[in-house]
CSV table of N, CA and C in Angstrom, one decimal:
chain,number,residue,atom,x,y,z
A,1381,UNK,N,-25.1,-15.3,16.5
A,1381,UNK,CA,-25.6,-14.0,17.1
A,1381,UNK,C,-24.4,-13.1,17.4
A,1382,UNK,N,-24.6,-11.8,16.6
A,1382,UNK,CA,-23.9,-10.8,17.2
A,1382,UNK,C,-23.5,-10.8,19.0
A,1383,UNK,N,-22.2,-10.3,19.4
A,1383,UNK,CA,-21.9,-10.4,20.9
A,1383,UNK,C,-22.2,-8.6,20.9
A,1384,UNK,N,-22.9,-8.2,21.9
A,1384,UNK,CA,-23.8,-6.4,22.2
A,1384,UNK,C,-22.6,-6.2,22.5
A,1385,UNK,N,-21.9,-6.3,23.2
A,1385,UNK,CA,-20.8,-6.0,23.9
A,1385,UNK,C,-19.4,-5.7,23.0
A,1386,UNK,N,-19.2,-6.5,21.8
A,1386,UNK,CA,-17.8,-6.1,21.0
A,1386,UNK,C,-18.0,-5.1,20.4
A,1387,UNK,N,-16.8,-4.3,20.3
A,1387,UNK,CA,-17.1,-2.9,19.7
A,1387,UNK,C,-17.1,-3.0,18.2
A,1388,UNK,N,-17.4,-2.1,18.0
A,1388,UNK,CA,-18.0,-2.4,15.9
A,1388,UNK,C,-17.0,-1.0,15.7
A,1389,UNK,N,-16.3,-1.3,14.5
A,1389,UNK,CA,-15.9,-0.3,13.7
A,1389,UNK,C,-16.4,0.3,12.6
A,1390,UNK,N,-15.9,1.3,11.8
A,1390,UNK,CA,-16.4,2.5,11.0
A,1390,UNK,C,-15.8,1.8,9.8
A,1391,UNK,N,-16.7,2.0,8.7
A,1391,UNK,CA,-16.1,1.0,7.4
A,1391,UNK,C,-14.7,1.9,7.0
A,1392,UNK,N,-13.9,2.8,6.9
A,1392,UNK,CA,-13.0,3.0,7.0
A,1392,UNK,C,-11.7,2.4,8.4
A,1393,UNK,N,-12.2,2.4,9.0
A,1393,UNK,CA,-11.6,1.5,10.4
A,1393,UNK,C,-10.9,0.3,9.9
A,1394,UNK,N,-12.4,-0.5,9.0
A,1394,UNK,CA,-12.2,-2.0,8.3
A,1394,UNK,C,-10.9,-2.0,7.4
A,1395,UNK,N,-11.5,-1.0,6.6
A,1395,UNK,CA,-10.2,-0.7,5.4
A,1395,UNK,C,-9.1,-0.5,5.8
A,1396,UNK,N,-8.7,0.1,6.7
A,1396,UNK,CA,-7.5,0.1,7.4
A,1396,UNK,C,-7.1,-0.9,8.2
A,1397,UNK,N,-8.0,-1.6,9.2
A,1397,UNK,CA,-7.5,-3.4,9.5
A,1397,UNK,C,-7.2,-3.9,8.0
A,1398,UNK,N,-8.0,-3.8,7.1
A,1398,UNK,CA,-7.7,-4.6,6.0
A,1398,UNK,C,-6.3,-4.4,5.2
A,1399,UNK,N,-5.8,-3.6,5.0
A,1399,UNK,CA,-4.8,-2.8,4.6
A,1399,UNK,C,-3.7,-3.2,6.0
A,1400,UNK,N,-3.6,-3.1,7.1
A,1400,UNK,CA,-2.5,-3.4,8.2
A,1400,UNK,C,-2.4,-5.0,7.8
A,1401,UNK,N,-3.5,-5.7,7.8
A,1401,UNK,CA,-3.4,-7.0,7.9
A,1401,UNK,C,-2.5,-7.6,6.9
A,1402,UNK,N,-2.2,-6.6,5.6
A,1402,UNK,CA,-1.6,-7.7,4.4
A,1402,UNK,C,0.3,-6.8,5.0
A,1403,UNK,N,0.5,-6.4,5.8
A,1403,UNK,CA,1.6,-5.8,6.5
A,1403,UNK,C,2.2,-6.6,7.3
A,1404,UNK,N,3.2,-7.1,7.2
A,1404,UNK,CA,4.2,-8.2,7.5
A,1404,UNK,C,4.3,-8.1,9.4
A,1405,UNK,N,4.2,-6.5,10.0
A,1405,UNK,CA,4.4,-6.5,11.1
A,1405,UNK,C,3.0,-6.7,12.1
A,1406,UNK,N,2.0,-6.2,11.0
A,1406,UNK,CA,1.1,-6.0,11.3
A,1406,UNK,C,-0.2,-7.4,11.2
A,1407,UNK,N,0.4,-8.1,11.0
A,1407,UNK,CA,-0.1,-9.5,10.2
A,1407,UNK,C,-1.1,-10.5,11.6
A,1408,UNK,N,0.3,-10.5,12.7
A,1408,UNK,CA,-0.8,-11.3,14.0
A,1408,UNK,C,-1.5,-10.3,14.6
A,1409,UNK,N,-2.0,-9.6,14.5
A,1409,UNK,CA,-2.8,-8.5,15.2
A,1409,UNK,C,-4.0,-8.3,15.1
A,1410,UNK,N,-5.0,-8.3,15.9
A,1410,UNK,CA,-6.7,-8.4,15.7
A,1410,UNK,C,-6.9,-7.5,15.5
A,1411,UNK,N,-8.1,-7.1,15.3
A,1411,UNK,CA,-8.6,-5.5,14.9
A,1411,UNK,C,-8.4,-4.9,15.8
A,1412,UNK,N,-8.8,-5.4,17.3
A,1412,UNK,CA,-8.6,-3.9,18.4
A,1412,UNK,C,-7.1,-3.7,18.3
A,1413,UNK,N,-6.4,-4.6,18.6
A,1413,UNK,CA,-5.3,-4.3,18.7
A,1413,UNK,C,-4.6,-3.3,17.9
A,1414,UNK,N,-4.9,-3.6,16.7
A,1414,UNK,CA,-4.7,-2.8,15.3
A,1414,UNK,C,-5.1,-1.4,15.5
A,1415,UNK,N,-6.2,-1.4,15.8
A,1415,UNK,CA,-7.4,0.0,16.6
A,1415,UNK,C,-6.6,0.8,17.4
A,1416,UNK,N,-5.7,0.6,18.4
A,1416,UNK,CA,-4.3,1.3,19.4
A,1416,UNK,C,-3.3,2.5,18.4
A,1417,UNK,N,-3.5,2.2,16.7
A,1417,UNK,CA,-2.2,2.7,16.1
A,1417,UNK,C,-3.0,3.7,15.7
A,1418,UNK,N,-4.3,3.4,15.0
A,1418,UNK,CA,-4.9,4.4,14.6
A,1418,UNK,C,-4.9,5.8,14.8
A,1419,UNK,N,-5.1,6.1,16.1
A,1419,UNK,CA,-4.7,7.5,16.0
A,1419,UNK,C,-3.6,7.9,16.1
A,1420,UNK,N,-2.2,7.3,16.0
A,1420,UNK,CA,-0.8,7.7,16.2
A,1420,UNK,C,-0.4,8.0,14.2
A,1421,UNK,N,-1.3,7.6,13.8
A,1421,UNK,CA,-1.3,7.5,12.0
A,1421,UNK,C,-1.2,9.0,11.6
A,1422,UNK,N,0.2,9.2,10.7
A,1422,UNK,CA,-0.2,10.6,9.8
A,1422,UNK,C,0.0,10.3,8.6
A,1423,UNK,N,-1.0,10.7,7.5
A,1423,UNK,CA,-1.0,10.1,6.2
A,1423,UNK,C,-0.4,11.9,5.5
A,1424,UNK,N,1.0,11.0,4.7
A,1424,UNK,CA,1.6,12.3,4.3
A,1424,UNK,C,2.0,11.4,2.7
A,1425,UNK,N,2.3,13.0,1.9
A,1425,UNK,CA,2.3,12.8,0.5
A,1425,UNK,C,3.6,13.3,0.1
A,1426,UNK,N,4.1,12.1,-1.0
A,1426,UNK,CA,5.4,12.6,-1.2
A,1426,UNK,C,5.3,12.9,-2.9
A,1427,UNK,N,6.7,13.2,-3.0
A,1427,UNK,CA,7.5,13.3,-4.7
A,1427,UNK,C,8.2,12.3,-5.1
A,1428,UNK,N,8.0,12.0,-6.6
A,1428,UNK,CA,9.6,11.8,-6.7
A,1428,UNK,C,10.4,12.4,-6.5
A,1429,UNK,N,11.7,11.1,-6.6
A,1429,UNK,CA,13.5,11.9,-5.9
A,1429,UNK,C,13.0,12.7,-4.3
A,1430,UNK,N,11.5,12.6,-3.5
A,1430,UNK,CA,12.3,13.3,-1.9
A,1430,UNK,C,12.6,12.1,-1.5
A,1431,UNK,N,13.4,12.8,-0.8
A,1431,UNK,CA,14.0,11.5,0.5
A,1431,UNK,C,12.8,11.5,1.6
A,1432,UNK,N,12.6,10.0,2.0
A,1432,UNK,CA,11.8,10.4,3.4
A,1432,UNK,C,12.9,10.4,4.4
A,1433,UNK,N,14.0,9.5,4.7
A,1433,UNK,CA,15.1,9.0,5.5
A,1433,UNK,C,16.4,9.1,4.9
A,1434,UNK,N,17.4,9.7,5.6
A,1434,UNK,CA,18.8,9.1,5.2
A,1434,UNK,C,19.2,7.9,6.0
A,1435,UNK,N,20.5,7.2,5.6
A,1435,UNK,CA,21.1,6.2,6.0
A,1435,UNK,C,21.8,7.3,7.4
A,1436,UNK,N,21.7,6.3,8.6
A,1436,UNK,CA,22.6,6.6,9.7
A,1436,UNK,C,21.4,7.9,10.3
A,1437,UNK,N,20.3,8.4,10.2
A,1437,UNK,CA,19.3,9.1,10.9
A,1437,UNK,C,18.7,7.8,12.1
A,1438,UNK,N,18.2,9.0,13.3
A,1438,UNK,CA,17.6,8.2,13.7
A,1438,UNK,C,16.2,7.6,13.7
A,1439,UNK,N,15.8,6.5,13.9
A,1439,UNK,CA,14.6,5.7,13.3
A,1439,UNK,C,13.6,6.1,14.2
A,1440,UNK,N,13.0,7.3,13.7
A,1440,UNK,CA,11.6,8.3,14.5
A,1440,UNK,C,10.3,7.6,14.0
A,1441,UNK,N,10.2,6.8,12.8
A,1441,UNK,CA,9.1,6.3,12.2
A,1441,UNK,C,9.0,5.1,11.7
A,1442,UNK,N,7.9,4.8,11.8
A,1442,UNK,CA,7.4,3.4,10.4
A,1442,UNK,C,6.7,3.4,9.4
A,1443,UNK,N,6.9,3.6,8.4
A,1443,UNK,CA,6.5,3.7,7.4
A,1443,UNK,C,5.3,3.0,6.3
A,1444,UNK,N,4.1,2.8,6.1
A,1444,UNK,CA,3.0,2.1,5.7
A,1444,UNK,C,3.4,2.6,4.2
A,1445,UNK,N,2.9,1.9,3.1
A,1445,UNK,CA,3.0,2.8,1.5
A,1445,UNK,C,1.8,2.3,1.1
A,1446,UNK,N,0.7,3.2,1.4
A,1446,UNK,CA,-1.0,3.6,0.7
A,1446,UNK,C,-0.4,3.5,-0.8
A,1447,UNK,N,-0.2,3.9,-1.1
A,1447,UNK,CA,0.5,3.7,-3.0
A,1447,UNK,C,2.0,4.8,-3.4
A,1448,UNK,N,2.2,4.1,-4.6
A,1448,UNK,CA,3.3,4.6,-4.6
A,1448,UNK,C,4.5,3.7,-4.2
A,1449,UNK,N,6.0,3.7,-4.5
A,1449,UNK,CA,6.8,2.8,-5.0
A,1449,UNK,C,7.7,3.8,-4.1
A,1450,UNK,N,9.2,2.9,-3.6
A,1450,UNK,CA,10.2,3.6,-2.6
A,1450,UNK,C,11.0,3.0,-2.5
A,1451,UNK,N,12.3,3.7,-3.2
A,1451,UNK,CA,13.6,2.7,-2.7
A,1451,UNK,C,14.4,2.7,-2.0
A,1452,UNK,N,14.8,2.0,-1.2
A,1452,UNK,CA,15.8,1.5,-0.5
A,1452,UNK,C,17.4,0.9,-0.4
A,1453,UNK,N,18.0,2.4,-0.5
A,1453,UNK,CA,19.0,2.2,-1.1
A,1453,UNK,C,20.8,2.0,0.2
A,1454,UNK,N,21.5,1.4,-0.1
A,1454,UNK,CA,22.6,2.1,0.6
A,1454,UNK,C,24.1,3.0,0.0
A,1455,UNK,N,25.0,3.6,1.2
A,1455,UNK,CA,25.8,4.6,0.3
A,1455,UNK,C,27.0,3.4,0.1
A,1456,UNK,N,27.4,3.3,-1.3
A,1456,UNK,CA,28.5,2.9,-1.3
A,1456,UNK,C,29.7,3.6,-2.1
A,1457,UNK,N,30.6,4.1,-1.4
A,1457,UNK,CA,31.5,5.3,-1.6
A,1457,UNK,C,30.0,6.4,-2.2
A,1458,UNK,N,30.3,6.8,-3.8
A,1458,UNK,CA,29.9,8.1,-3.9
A,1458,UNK,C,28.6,7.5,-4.7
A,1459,UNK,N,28.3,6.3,-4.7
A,1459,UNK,CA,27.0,5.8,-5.2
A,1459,UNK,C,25.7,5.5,-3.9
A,1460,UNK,N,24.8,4.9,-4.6
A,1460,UNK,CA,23.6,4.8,-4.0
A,1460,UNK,C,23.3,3.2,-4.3
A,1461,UNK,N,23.0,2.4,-3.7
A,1461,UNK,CA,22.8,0.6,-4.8
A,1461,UNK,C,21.4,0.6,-3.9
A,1462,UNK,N,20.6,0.1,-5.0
A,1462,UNK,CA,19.5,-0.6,-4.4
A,1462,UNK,C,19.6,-1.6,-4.0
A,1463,UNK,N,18.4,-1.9,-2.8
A,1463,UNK,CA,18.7,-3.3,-2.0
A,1463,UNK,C,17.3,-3.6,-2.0
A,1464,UNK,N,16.4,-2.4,-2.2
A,1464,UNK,CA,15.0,-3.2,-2.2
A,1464,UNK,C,14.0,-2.0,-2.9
A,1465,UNK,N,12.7,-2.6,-3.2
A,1465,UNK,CA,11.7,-1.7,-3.9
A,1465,UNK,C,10.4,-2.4,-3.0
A,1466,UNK,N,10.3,-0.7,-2.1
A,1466,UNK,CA,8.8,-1.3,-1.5
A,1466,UNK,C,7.6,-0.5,-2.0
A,1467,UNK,N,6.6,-1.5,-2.5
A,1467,UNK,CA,5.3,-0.9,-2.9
A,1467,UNK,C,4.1,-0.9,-2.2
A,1468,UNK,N,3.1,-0.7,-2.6
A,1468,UNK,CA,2.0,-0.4,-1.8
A,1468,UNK,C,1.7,-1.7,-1.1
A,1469,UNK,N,1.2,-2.1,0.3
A,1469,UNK,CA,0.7,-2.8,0.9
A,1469,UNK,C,1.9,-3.1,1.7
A,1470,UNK,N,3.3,-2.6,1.7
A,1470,UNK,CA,4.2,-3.1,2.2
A,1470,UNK,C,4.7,-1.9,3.2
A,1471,UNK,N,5.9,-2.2,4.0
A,1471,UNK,CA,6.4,-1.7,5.1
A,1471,UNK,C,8.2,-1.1,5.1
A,1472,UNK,N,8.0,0.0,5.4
A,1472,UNK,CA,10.1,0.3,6.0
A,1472,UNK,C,10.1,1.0,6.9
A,1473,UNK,N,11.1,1.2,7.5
A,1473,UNK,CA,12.1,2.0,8.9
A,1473,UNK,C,11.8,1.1,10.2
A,1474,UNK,N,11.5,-0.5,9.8
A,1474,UNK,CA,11.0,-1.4,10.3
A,1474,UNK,C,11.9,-1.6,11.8
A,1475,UNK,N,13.4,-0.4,11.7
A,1475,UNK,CA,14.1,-0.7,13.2
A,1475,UNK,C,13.3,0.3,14.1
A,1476,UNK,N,12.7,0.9,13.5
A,1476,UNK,CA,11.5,2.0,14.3
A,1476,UNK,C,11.1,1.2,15.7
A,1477,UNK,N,11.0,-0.2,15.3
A,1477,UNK,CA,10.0,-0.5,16.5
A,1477,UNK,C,10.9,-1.1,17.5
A,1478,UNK,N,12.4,-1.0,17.5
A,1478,UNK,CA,13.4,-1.2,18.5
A,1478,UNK,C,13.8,0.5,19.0
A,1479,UNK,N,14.5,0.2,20.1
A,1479,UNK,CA,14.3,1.6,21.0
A,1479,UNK,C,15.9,2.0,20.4
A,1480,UNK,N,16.3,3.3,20.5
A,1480,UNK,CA,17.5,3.5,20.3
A,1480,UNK,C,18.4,3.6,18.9
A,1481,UNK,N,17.2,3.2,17.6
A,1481,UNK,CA,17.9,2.9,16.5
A,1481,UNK,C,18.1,3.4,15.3
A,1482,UNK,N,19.4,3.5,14.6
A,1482,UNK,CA,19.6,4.2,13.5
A,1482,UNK,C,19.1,3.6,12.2
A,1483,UNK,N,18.6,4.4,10.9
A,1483,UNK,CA,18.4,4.2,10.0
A,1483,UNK,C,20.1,3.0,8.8
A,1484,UNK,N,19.4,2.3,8.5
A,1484,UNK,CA,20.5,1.3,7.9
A,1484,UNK,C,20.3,1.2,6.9
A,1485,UNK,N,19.8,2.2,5.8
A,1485,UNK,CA,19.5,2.4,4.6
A,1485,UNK,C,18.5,4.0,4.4
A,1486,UNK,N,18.9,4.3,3.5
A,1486,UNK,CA,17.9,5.3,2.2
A,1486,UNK,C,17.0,5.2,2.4
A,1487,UNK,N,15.6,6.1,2.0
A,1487,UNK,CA,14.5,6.0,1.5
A,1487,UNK,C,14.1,7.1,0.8
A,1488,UNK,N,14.3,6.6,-1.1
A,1488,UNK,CA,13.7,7.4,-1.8
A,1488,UNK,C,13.0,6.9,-2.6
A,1489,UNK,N,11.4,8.5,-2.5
A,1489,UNK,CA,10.7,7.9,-3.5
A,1489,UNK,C,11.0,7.8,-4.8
A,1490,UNK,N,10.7,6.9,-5.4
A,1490,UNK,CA,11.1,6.5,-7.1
A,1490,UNK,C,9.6,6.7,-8.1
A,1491,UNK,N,8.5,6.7,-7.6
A,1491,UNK,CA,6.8,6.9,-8.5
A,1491,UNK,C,6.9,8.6,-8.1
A,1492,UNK,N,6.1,8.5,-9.7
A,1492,UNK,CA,5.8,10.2,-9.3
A,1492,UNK,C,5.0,10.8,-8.3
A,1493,UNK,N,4.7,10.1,-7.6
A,1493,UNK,CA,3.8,10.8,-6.0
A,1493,UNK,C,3.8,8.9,-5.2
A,1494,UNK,N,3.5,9.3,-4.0
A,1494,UNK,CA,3.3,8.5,-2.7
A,1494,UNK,C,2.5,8.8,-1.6
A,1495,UNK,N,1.7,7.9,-1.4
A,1495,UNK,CA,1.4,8.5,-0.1
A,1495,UNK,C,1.6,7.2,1.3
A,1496,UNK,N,2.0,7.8,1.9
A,1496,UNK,CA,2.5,6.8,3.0
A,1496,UNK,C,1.8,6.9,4.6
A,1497,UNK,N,1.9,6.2,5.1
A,1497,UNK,CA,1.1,6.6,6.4
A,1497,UNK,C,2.6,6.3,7.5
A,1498,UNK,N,2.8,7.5,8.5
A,1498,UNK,CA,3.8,7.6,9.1
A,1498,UNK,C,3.0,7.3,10.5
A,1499,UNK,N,3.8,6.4,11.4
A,1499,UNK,CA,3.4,5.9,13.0
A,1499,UNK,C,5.0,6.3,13.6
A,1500,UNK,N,4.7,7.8,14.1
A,1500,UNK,CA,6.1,8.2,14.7
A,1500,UNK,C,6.6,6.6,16.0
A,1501,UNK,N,8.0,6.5,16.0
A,1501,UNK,CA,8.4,5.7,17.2
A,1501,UNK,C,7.9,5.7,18.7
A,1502,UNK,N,8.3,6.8,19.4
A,1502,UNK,CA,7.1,7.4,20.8
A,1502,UNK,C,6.1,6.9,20.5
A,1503,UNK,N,4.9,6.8,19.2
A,1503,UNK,CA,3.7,6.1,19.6
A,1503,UNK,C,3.5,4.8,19.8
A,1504,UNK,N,4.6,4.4,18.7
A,1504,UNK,CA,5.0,2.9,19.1
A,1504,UNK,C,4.8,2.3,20.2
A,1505,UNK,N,6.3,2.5,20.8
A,1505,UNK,CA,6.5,2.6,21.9
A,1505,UNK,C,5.3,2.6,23.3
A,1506,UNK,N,5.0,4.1,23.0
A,1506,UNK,CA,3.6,3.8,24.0
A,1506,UNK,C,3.0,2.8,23.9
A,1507,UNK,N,2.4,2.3,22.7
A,1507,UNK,CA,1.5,1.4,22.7
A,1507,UNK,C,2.7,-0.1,23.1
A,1508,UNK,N,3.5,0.0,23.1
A,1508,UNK,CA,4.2,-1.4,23.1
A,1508,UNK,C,4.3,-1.2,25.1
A,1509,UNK,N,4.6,-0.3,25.8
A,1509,UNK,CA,4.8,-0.2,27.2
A,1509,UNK,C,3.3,-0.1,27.9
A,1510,UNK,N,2.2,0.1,27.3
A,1510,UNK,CA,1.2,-0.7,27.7
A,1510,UNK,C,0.2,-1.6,27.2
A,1511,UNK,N,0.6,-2.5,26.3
A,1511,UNK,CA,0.3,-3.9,25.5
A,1511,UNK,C,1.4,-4.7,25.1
A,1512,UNK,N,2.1,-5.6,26.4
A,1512,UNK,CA,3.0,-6.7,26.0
A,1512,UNK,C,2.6,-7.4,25.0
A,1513,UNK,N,1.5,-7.6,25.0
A,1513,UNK,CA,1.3,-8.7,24.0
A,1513,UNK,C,1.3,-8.4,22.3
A,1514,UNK,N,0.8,-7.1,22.0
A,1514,UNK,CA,0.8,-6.3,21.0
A,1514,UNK,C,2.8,-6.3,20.5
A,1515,UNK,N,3.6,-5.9,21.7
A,1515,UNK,CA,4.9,-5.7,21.4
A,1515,UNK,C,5.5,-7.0,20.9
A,1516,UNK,N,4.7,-8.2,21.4
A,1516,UNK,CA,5.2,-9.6,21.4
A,1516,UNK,C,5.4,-10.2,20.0
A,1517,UNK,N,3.8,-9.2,19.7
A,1517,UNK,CA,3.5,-10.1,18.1
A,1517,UNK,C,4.2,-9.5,17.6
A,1518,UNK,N,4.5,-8.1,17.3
A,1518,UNK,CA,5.1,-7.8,16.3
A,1518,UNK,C,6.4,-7.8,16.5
A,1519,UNK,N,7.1,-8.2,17.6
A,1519,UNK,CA,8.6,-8.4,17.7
A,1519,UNK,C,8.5,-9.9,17.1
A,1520,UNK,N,7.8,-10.7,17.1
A,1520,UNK,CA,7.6,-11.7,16.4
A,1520,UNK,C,8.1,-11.7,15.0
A,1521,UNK,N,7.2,-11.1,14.5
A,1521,UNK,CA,7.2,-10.7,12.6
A,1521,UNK,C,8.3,-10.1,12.3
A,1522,UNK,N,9.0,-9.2,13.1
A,1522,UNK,CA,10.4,-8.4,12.8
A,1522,UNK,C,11.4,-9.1,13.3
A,1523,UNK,N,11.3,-10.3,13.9
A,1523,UNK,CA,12.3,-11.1,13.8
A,1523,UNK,C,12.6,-12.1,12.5
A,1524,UNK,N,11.1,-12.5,12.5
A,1524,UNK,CA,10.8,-13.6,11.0
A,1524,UNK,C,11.4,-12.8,9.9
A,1525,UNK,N,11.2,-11.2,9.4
A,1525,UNK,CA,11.8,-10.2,8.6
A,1525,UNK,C,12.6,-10.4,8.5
A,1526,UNK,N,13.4,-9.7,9.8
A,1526,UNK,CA,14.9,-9.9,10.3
A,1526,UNK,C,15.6,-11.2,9.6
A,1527,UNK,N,15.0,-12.6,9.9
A,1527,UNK,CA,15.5,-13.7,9.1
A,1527,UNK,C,16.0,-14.2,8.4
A,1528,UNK,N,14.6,-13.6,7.5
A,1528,UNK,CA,14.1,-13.8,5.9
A,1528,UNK,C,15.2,-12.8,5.2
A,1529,UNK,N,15.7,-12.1,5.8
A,1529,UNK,CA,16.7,-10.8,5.0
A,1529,UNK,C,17.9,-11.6,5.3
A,1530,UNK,N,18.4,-12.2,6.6
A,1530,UNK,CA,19.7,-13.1,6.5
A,1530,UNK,C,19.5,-13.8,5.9
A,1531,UNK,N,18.7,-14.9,5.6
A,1531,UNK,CA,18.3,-15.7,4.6
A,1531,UNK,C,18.8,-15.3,3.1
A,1532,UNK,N,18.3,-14.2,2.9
A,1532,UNK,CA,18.9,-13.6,1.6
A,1532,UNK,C,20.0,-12.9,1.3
A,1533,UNK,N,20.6,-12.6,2.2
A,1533,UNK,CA,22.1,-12.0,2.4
A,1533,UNK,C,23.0,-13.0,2.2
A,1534,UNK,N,22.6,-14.3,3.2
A,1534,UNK,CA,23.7,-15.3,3.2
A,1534,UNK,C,23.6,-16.2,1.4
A,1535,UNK,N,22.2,-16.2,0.7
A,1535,UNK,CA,22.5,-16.6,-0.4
A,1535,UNK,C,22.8,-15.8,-1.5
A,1536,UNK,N,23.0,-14.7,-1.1
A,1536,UNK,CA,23.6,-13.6,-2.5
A,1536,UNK,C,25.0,-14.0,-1.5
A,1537,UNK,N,25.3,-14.3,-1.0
A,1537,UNK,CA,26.7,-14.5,-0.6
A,1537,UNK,C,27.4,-15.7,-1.4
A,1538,UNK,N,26.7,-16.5,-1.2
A,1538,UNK,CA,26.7,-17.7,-1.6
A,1538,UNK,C,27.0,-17.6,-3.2
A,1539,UNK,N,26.2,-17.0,-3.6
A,1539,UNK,CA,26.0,-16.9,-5.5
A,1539,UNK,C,27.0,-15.7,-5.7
A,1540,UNK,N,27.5,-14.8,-4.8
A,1540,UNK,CA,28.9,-14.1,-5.4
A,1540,UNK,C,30.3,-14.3,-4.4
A,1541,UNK,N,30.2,-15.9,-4.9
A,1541,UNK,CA,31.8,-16.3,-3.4
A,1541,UNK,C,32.8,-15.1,-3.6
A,1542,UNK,N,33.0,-14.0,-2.6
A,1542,UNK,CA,34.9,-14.2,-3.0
A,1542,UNK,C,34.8,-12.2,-3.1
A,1543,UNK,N,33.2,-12.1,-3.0
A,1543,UNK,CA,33.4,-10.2,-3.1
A,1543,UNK,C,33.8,-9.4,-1.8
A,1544,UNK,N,32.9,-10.5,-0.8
A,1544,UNK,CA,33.7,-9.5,0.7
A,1544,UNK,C,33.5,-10.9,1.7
A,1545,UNK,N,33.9,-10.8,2.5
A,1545,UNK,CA,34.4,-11.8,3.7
A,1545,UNK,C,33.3,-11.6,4.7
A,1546,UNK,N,32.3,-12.6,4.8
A,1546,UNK,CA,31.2,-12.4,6.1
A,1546,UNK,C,31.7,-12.4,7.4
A,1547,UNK,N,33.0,-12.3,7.6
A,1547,UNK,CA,33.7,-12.0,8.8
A,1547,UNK,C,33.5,-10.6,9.0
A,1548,UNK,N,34.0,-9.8,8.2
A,1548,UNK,CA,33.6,-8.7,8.5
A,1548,UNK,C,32.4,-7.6,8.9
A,1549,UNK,N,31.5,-8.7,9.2
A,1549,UNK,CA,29.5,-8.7,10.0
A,1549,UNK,C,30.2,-8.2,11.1
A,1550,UNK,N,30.8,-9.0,11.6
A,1550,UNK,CA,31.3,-9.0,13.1
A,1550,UNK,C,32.3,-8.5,13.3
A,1551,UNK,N,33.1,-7.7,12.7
A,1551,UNK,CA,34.0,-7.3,13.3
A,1551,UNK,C,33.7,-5.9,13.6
């Protein structure tokens, strides 16, 4: 038996839990909770070659990709190298959801159009200073991220011994 009391959403509502849920940050999060971002959402349309982000800006957004393909690149000297290709269902400017933080890569679109759904930081934020638990989960997932990217740093390390010195992380 239905509970009278839980709130029912709009089949668009659904599609959008449905769509957050397959989102890395967005993954432990119930529908209401999910329901808090909704209106902080601007669904905006890109080009190929725009930039949404430079490297070293500060991290004003989080980035959702409704369709459409985006690379993530860094500067090295007078080049650009890819370090990742995010497609639809996936997530970037993922330091958005720490306070204070700069962009540590590119973002350009690479498909001939995009559309992305932008959650400025301030809304974040709000929603993280009044739902610890909301901030919890997804500080959760951006740590497991966070990781899974050392994880793969340390084995392309591993597979090219002798190109740069992982001392140099820390210095």
């Amino acid at each position: 038996m239905m509970n009278p009391f839980s709130k029912t959403y709009t089949e668009d509502e659904q599609h959008m839990f449905d769509f957050l849920g397959l989102i890395k940050f967005f993954e432990r999060l119930r529908n209401k909770e999910m329901s808090r971002f909704i209106p902080a959402m601007h669904h905006r349309k890109y080009v190929r070659d725009e930039v949404v982000f430079f490297s070293k800006d500060p991290s004003q957004a989080l980035y959702l990709v409704k369709k459409g393909e985006v690379c993530l690149t860094i500067d090295i000297k007078d080049n650009f190298e890819t370090i990742l290709e995010i497609k639809k269902g996936e997530a970037f400017g993922e330091n958005s959801l720490l306070e204070n933080a700069k962009r540590t890569y590119t973002a350009l679109i690479t498909s001939e159009e995009a559309e992305l759904i932008v959650i400025p930081h301030f809304a974040i934020q709000e929603i993280f200073d009044s739902n610890p638990k909301i901030k919890a989960k997804m500080m959760t997932s951006l740590s497991e991220y966070y990781n899974e990217n050392n994880q793969r740093l340390f084995r392309s390390y591993r597979e090219s011994f002798g190109f740069f010195s992982l001392r140099q992380m820390f210095e």
